PDB file of C-alpha atoms and ligand atoms in Angstrom:
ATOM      1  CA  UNK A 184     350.144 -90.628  -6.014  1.00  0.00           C
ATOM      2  CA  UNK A 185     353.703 -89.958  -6.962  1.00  0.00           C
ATOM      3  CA  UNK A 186     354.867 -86.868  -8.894  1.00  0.00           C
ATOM      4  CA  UNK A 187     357.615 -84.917  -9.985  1.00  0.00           C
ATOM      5  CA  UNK A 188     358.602 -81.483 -10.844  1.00  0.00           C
ATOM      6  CA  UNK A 189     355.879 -79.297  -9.642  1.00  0.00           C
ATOM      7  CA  UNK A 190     356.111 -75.745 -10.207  1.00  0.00           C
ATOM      8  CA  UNK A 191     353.740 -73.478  -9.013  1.00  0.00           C
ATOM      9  CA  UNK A 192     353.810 -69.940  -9.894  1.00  0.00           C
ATOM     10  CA  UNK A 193     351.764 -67.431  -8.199  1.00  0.00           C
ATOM     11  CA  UNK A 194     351.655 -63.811  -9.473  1.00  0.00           C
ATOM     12  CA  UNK A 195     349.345 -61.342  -8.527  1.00  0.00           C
ATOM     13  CA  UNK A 196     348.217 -59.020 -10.755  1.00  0.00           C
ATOM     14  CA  UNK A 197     346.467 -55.742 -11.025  1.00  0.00           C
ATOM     15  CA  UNK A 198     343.535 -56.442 -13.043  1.00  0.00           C
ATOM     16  CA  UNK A 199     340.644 -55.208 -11.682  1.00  0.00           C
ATOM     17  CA  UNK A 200     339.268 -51.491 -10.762  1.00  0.00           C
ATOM     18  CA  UNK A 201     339.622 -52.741  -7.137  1.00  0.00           C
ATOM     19  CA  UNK A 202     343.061 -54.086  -7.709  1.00  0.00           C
ATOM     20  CA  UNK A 203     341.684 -58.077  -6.866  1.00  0.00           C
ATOM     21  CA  UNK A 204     342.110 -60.002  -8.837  1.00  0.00           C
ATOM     22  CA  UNK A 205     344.961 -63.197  -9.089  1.00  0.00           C
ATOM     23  CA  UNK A 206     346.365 -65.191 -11.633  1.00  0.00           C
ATOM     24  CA  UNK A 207     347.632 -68.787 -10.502  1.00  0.00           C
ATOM     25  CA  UNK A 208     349.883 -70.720 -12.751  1.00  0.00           C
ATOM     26  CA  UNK A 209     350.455 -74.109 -12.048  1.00  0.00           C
ATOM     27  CA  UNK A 210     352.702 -76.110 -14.532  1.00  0.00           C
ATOM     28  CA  UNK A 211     353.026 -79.430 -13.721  1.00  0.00           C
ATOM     29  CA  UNK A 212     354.326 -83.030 -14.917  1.00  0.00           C
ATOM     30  CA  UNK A 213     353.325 -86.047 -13.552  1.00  0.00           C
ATOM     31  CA  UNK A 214     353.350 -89.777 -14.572  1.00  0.00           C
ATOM     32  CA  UNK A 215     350.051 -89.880 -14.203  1.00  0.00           C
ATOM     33  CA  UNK A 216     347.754 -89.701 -17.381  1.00  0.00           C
ATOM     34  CA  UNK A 217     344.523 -89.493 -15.967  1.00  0.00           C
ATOM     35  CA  UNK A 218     345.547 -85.822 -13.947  1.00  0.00           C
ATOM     36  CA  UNK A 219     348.314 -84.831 -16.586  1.00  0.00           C
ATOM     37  CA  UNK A 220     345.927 -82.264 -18.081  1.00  0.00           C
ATOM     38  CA  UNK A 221     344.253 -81.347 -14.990  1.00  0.00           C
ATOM     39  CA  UNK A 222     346.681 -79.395 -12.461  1.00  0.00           C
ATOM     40  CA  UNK A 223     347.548 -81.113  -9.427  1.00  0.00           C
ATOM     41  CA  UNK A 224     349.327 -80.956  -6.295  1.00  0.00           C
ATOM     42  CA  UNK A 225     350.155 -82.873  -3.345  1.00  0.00           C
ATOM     43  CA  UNK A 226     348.174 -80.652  -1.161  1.00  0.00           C
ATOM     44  CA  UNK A 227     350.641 -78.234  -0.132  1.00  0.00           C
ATOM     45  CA  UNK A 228     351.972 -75.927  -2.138  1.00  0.00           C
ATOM     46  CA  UNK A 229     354.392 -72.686  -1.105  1.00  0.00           C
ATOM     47  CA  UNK A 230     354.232 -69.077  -3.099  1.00  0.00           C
ATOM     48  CA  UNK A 231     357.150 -67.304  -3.085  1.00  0.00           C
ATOM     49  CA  UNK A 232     356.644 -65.802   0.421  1.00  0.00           C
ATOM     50  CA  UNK A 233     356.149 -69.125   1.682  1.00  0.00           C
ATOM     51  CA  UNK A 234     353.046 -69.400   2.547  1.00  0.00           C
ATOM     52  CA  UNK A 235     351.693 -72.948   2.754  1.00  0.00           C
ATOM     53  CA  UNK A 236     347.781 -74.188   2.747  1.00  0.00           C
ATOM     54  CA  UNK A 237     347.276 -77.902   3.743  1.00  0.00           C
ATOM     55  CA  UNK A 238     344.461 -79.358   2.436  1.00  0.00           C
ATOM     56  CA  UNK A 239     342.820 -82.544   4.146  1.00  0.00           C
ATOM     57  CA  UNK A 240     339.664 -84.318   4.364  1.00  0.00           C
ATOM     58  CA  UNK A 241     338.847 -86.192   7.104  1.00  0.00           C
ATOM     59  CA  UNK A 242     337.347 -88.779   4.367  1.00  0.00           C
ATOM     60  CA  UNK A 243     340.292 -89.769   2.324  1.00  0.00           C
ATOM     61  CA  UNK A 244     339.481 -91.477  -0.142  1.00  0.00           C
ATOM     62  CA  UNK A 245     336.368 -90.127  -0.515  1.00  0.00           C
ATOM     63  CA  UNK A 246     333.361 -91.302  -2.349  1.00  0.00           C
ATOM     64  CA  UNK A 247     331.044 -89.608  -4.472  1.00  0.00           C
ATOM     65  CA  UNK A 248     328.242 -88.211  -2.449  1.00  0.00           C
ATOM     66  CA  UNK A 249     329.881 -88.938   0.498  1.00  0.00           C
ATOM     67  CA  UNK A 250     330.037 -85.533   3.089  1.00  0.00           C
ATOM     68  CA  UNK A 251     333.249 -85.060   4.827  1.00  0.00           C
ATOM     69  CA  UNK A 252     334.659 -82.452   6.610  1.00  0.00           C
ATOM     70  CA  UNK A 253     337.848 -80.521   4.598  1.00  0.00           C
ATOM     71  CA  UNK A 254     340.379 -78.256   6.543  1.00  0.00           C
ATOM     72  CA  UNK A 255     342.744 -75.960   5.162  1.00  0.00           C
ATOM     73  CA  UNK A 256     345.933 -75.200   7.486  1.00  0.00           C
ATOM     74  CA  UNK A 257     347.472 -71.862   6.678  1.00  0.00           C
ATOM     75  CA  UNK A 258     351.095 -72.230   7.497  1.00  0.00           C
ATOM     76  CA  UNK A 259     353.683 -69.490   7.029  1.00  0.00           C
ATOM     77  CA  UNK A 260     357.580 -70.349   5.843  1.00  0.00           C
ATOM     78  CA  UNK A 261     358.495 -71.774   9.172  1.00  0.00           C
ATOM     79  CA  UNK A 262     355.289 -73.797   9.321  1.00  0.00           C
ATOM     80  CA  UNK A 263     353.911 -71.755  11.750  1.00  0.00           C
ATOM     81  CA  UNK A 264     350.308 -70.777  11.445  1.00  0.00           C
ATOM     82  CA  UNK A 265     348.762 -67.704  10.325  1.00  0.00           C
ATOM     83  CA  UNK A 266     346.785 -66.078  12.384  1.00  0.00           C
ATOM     84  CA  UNK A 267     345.233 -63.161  11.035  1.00  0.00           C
ATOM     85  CA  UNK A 268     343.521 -62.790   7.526  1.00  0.00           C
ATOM     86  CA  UNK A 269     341.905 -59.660   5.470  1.00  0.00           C
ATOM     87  CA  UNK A 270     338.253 -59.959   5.099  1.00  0.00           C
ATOM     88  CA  UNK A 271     337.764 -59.725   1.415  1.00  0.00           C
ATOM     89  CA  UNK A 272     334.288 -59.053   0.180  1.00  0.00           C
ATOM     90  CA  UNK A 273     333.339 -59.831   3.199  1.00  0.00           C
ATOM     91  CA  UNK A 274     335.037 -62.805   3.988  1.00  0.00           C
ATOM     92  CA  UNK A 275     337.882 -64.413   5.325  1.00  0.00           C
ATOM     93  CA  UNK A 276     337.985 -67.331   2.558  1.00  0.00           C
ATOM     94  CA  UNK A 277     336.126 -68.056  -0.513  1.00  0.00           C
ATOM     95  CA  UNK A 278     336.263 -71.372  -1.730  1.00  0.00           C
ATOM     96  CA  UNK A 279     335.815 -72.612  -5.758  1.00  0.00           C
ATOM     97  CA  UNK A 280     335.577 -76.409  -6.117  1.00  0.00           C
ATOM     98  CA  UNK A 281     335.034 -77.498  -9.486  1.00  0.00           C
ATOM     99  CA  UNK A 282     335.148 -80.868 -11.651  1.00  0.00           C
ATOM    100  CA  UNK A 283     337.834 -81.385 -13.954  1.00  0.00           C
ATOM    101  CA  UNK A 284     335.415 -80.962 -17.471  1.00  0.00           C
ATOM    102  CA  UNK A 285     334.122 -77.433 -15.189  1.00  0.00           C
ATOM    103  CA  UNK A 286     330.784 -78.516 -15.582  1.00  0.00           C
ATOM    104  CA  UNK A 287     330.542 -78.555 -11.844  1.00  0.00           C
ATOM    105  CA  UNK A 288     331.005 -75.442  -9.755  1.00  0.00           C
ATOM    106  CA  UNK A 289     330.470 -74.527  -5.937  1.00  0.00           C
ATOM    107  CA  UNK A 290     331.357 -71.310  -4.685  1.00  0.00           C
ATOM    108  CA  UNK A 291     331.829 -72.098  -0.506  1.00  0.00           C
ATOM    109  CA  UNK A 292     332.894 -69.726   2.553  1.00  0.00           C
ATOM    110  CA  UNK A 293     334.844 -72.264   5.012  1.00  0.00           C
ATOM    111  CA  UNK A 294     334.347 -71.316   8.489  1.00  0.00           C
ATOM    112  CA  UNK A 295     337.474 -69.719  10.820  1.00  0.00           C
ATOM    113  CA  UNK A 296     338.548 -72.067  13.675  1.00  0.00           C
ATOM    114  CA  UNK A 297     341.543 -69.893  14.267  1.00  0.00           C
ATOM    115  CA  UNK A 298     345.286 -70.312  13.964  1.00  0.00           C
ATOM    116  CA  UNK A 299     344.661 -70.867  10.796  1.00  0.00           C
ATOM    117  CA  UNK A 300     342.481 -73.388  10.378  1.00  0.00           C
ATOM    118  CA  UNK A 301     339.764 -73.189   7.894  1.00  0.00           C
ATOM    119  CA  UNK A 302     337.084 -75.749   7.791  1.00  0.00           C
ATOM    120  CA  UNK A 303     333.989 -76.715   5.614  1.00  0.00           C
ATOM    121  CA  UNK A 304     331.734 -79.396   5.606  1.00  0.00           C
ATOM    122  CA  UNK A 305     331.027 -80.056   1.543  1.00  0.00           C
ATOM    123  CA  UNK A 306     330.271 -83.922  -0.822  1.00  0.00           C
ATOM    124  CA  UNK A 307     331.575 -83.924  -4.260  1.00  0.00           C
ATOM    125  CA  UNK A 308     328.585 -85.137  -6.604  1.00  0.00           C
ATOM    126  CA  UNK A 309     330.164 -88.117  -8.921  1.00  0.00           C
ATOM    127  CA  UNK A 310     333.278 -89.913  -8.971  1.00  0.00           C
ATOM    128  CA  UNK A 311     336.549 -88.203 -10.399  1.00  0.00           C
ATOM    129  CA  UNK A 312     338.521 -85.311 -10.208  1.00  0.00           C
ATOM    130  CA  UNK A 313     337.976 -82.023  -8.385  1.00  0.00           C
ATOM    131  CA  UNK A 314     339.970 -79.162  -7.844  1.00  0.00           C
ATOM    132  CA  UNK A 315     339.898 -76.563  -5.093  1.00  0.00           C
ATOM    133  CA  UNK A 316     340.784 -73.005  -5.196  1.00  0.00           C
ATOM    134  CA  UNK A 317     341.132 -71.385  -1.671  1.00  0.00           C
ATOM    135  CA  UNK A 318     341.324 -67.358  -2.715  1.00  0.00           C
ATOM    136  CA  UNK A 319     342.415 -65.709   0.796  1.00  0.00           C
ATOM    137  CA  UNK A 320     344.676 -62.343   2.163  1.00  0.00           C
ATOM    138  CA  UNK A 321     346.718 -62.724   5.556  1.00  0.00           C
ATOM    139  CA  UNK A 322     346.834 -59.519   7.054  1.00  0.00           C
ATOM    140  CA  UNK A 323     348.518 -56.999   5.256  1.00  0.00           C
ATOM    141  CA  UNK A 324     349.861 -59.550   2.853  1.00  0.00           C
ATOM    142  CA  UNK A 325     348.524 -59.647  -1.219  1.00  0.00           C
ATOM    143  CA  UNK A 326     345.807 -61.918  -2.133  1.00  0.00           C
ATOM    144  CA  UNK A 327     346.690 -65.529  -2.310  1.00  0.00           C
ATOM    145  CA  UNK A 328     345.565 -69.058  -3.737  1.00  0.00           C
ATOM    146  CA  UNK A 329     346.413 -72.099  -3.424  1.00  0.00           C
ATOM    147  CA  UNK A 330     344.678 -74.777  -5.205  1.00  0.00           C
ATOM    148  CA  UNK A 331     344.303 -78.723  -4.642  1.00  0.00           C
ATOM    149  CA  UNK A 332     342.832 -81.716  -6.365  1.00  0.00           C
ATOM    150  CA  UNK A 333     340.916 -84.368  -5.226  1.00  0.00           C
ATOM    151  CA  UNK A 334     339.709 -87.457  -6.345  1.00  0.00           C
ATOM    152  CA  UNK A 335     336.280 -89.043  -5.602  1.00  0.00           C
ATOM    153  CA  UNK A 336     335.797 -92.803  -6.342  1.00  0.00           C
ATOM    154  CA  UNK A 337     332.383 -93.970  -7.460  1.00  0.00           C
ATOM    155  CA  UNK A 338     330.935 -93.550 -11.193  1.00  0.00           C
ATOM    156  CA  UNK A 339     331.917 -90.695 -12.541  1.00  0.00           C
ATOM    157  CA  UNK A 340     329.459 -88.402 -15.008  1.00  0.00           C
ATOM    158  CA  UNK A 341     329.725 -88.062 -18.581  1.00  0.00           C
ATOM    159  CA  UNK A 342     332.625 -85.739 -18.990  1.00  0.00           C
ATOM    160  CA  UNK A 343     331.109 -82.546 -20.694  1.00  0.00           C
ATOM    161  CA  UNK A 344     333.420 -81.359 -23.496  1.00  0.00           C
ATOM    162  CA  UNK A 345     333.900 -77.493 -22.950  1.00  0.00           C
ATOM    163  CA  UNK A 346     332.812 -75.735 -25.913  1.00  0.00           C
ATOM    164  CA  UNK A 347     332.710 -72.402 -26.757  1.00  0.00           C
ATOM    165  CA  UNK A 348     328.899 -70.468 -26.419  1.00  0.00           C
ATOM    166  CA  UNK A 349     327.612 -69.272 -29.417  1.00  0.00           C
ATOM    167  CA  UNK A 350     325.007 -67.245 -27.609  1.00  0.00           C
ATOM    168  CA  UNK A 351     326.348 -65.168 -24.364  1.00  0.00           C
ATOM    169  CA  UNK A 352     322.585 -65.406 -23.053  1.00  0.00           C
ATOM    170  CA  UNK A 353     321.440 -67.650 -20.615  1.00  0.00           C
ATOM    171  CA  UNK A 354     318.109 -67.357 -18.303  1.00  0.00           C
ATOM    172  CA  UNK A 355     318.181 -68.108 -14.745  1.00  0.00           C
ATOM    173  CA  UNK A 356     315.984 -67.310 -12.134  1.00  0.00           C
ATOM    174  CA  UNK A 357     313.180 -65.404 -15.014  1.00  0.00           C
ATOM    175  CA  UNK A 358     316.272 -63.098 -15.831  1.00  0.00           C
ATOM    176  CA  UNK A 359     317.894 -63.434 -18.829  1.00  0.00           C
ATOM    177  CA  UNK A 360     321.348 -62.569 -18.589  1.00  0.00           C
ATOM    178  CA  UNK A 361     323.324 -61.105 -21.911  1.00  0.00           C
ATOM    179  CA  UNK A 362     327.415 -61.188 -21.316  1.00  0.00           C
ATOM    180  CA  UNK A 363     329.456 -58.464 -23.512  1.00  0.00           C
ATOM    181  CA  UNK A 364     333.403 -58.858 -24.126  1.00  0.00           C
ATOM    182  CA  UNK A 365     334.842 -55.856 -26.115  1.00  0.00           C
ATOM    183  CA  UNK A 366     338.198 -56.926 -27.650  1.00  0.00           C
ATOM    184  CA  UNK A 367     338.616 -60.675 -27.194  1.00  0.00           C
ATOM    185  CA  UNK A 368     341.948 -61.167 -27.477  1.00  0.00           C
ATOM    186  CA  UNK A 369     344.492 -62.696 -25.530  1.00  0.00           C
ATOM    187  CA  UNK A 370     346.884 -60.360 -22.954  1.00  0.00           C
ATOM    188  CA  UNK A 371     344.370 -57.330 -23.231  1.00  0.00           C
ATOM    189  CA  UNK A 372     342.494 -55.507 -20.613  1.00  0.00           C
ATOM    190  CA  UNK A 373     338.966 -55.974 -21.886  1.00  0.00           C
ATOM    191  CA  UNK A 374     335.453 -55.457 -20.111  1.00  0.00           C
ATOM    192  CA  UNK A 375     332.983 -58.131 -19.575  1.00  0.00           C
ATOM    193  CA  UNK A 376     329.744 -56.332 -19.479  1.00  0.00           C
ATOM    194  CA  UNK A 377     326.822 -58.317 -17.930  1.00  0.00           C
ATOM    195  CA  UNK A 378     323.242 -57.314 -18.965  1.00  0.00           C
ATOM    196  CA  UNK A 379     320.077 -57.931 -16.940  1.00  0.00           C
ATOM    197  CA  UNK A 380     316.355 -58.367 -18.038  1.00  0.00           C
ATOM    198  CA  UNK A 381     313.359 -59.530 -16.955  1.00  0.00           C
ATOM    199  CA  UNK A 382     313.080 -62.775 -19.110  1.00  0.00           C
ATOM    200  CA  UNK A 383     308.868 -62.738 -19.885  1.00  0.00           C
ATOM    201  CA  UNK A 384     308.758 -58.737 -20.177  1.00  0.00           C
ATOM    202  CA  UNK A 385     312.435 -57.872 -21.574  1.00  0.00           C
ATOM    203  CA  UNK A 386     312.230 -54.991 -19.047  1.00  0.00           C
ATOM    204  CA  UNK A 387     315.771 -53.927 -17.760  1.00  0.00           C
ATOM    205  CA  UNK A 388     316.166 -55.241 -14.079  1.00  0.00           C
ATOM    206  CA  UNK A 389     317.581 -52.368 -11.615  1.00  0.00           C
ATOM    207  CA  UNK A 390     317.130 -54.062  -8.228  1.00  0.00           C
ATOM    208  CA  UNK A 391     320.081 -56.645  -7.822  1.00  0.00           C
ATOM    209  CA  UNK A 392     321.174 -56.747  -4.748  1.00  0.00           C
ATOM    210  CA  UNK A 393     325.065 -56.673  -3.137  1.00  0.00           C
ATOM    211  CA  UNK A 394     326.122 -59.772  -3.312  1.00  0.00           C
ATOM    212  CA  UNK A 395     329.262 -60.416  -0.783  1.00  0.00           C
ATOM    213  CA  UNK A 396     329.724 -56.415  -0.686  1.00  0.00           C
ATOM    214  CA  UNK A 397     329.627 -56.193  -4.737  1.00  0.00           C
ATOM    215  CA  UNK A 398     326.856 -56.250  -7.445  1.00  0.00           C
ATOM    216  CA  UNK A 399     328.267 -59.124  -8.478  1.00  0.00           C
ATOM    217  CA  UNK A 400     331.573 -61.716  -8.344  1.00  0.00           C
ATOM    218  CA  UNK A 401     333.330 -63.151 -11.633  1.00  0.00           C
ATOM    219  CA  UNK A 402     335.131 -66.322 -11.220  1.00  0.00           C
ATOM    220  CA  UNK A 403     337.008 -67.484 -14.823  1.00  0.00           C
ATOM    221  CA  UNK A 404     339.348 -70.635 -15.315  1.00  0.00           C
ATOM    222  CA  UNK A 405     340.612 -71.688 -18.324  1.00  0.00           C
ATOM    223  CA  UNK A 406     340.000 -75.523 -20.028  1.00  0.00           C
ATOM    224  CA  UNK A 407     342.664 -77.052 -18.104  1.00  0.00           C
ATOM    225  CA  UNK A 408     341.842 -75.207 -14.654  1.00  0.00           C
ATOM    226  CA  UNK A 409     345.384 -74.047 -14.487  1.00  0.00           C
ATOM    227  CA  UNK A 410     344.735 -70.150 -14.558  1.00  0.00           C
ATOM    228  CA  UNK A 411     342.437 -68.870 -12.113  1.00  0.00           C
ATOM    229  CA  UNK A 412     341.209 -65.344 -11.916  1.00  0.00           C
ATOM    230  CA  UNK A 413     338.737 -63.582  -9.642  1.00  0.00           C
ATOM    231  CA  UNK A 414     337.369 -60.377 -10.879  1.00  0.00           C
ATOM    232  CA  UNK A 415     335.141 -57.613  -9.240  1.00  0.00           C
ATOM    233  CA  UNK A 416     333.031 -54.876 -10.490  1.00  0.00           C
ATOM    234  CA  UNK A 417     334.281 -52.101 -11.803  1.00  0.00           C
ATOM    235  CA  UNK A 418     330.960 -50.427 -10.431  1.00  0.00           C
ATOM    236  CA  UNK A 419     331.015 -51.944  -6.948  1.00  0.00           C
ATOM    237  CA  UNK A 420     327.349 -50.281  -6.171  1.00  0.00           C
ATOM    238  CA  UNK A 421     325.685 -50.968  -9.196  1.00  0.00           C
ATOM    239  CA  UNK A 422     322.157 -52.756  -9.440  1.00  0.00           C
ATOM    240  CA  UNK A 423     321.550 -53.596 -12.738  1.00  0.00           C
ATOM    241  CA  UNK A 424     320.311 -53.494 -15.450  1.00  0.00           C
ATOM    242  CA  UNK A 425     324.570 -53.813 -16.718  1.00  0.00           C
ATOM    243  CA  UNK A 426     327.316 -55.186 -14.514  1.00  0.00           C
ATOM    244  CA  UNK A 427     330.935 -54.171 -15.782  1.00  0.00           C
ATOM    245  CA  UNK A 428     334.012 -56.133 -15.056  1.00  0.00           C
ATOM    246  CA  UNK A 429     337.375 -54.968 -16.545  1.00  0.00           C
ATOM    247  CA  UNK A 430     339.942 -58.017 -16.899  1.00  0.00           C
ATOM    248  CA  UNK A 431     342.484 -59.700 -18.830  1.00  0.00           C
ATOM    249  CA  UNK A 432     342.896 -63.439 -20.610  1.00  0.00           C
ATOM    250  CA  UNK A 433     346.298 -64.119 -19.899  1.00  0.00           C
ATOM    251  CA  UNK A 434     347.035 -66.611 -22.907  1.00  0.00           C
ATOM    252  CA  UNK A 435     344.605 -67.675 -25.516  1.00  0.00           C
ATOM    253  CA  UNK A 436     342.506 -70.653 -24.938  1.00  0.00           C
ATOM    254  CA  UNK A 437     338.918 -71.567 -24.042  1.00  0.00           C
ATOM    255  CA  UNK A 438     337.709 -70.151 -20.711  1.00  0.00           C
ATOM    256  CA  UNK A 439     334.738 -70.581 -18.545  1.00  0.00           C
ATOM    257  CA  UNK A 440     333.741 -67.683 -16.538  1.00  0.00           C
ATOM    258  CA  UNK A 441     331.604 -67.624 -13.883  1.00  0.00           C
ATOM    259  CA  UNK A 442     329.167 -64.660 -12.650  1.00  0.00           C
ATOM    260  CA  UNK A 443     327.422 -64.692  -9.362  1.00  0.00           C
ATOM    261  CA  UNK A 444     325.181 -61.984  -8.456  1.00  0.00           C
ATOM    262  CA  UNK A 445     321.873 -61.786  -6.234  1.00  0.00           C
ATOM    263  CA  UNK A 446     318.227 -60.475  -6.605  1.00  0.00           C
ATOM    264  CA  UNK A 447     315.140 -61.109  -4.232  1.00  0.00           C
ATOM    265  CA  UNK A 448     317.948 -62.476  -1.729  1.00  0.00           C
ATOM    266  CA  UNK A 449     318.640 -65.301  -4.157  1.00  0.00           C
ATOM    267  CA  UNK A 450     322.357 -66.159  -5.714  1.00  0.00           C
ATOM    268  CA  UNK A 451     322.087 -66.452  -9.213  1.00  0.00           C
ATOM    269  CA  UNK A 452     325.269 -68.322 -11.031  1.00  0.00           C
ATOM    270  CA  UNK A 453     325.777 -67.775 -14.313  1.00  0.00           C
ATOM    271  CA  UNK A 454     328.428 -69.542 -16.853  1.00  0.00           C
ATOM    272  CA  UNK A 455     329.332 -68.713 -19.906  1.00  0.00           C
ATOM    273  CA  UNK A 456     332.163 -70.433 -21.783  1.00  0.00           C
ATOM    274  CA  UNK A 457     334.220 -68.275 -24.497  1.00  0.00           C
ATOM    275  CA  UNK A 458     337.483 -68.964 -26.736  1.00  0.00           C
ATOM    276  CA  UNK A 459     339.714 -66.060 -26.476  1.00  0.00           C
ATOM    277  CA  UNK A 460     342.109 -65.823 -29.558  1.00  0.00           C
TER     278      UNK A 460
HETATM  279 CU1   CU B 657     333.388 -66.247  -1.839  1.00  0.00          CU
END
């Protein structure tokens, strides 16, 4: 694949109660119509304090369904690598993979080998473009991520056109799950408040469980999966029945958020998909 002119802009921002979360802007122009509208890379990209992540599969090209084994090198501005990483929420790495229409998402821990070498064994489901978001914090360092797309060959699925929910209510698991924005608007802190029930009885559910050190995780990307931003809780120790997450849409668009959160030793994922104005 050849490309030109990538710019990648990575700014952290102070978003969350906890200070967490990270905005990645990737602006990009390629002569390649198929990924024009779908971020890319060339699987290595540097932030401004030069830190590198490599991203490989030992399968390359890989086809749908097929598992291979994908390592991420973190290299420092020398290409050295680094050693030493942060746990956040419990971990050294979190992973997002998602298809390009979002209609697939995998939330992944790769495993430490050491000098900074992160591996995971994963498939990709149908044929067409993924894109990975590896959301880590070398020691002492801000958070970081670095994102990467991949292409699978084999028949691709019927592209799901992202449209806005009219109904912020989903049930998963026998819980029905109620999302809240106040002030949708674009550039605004806002909350996301996330509202648990028991689905048959409509009783308010208290026992959610820490999920990752956190009542729950928010993942949220817009259409084009250009901005990525991880939230967490404003009320770390919470257990339902709400969830509160206090963010901000950088632009206006369509966004798909993501909230992961755990009861009965379960992970329940729940998307929603909202237009902010
Ligand atoms: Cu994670």
């Amino acid at each position: 694949m050849k490309k030109i002119g990538v710019i990648l802009l990575t700014a952290a921002l102070l978003l969350s109660a906890c200070g967490k979360a990270t905005t990645t802007e990737h602006s990009a122009h390629s002569e390649n119509k198929e990924q024009e509208h779908f971020g890319h890379d060339s699987g290595e990209s540097t932030d401004k304090e030069g830190i590198q992540a490599v991203f490989k599969l030992s399968t390359d090209p890989i086809q749908a369904n097929q598992e291979t084994e994908m390592t991420i090198q973190i290299l420092d501005k020398d290409g050295k690598s680094v050693d030493d990483f942060d746990l956040n929420h419990e971990k050294k790495m979190h992973l997002i993979l998602v298809s390009q229409d979002l209609s697939y998402y995998k939330h992944i821990h790769p495993t430490y080998q050491g000098k900074g070498l992160f591996t995971i064994r994963t498939a990709l489901p149908a044929g067409g473009n993924y894109k990975l978001f590896a959301d880590f914090k070398p020691s002492g360092q801000a958070q970081i991520v670095k994102s990467h797309v991949v292409k699978a060959g084999g028949e691709a699925a019927p592209a799901i056109a992202l449209q806005p929910d009219s109904k912020l209510t989903a049930a998963v698991n026998g819980i029905e799950i109620s999302l809240a924005a106040d002030h949708l608007m674009a550039g605004m802190d806002l909350n996301l408040t996330y509202t648990f029930k028991d689905a048959a009885t409509k009783a308010p559910i208290t026992n959610l469980q820490p999920y990752l050190g956190a009542v729950g995780h928010v993942v949220i990307l817009d259409e084009k999966a250009d901005l990525y931003l991880h939230v967490h809780p404003v009320d770390e120790k919470s257990s339902g029945p709400e969830a509160k997450f206090k963010t901000s849409f950088p632009k206006s668009g369509i966004y798909k958020i993501w909230g992961e959160f755990q009861r009965d030793g379960q992970v329940i994922t729940v998307p929603f998909v909202v237009k902010v104005p």
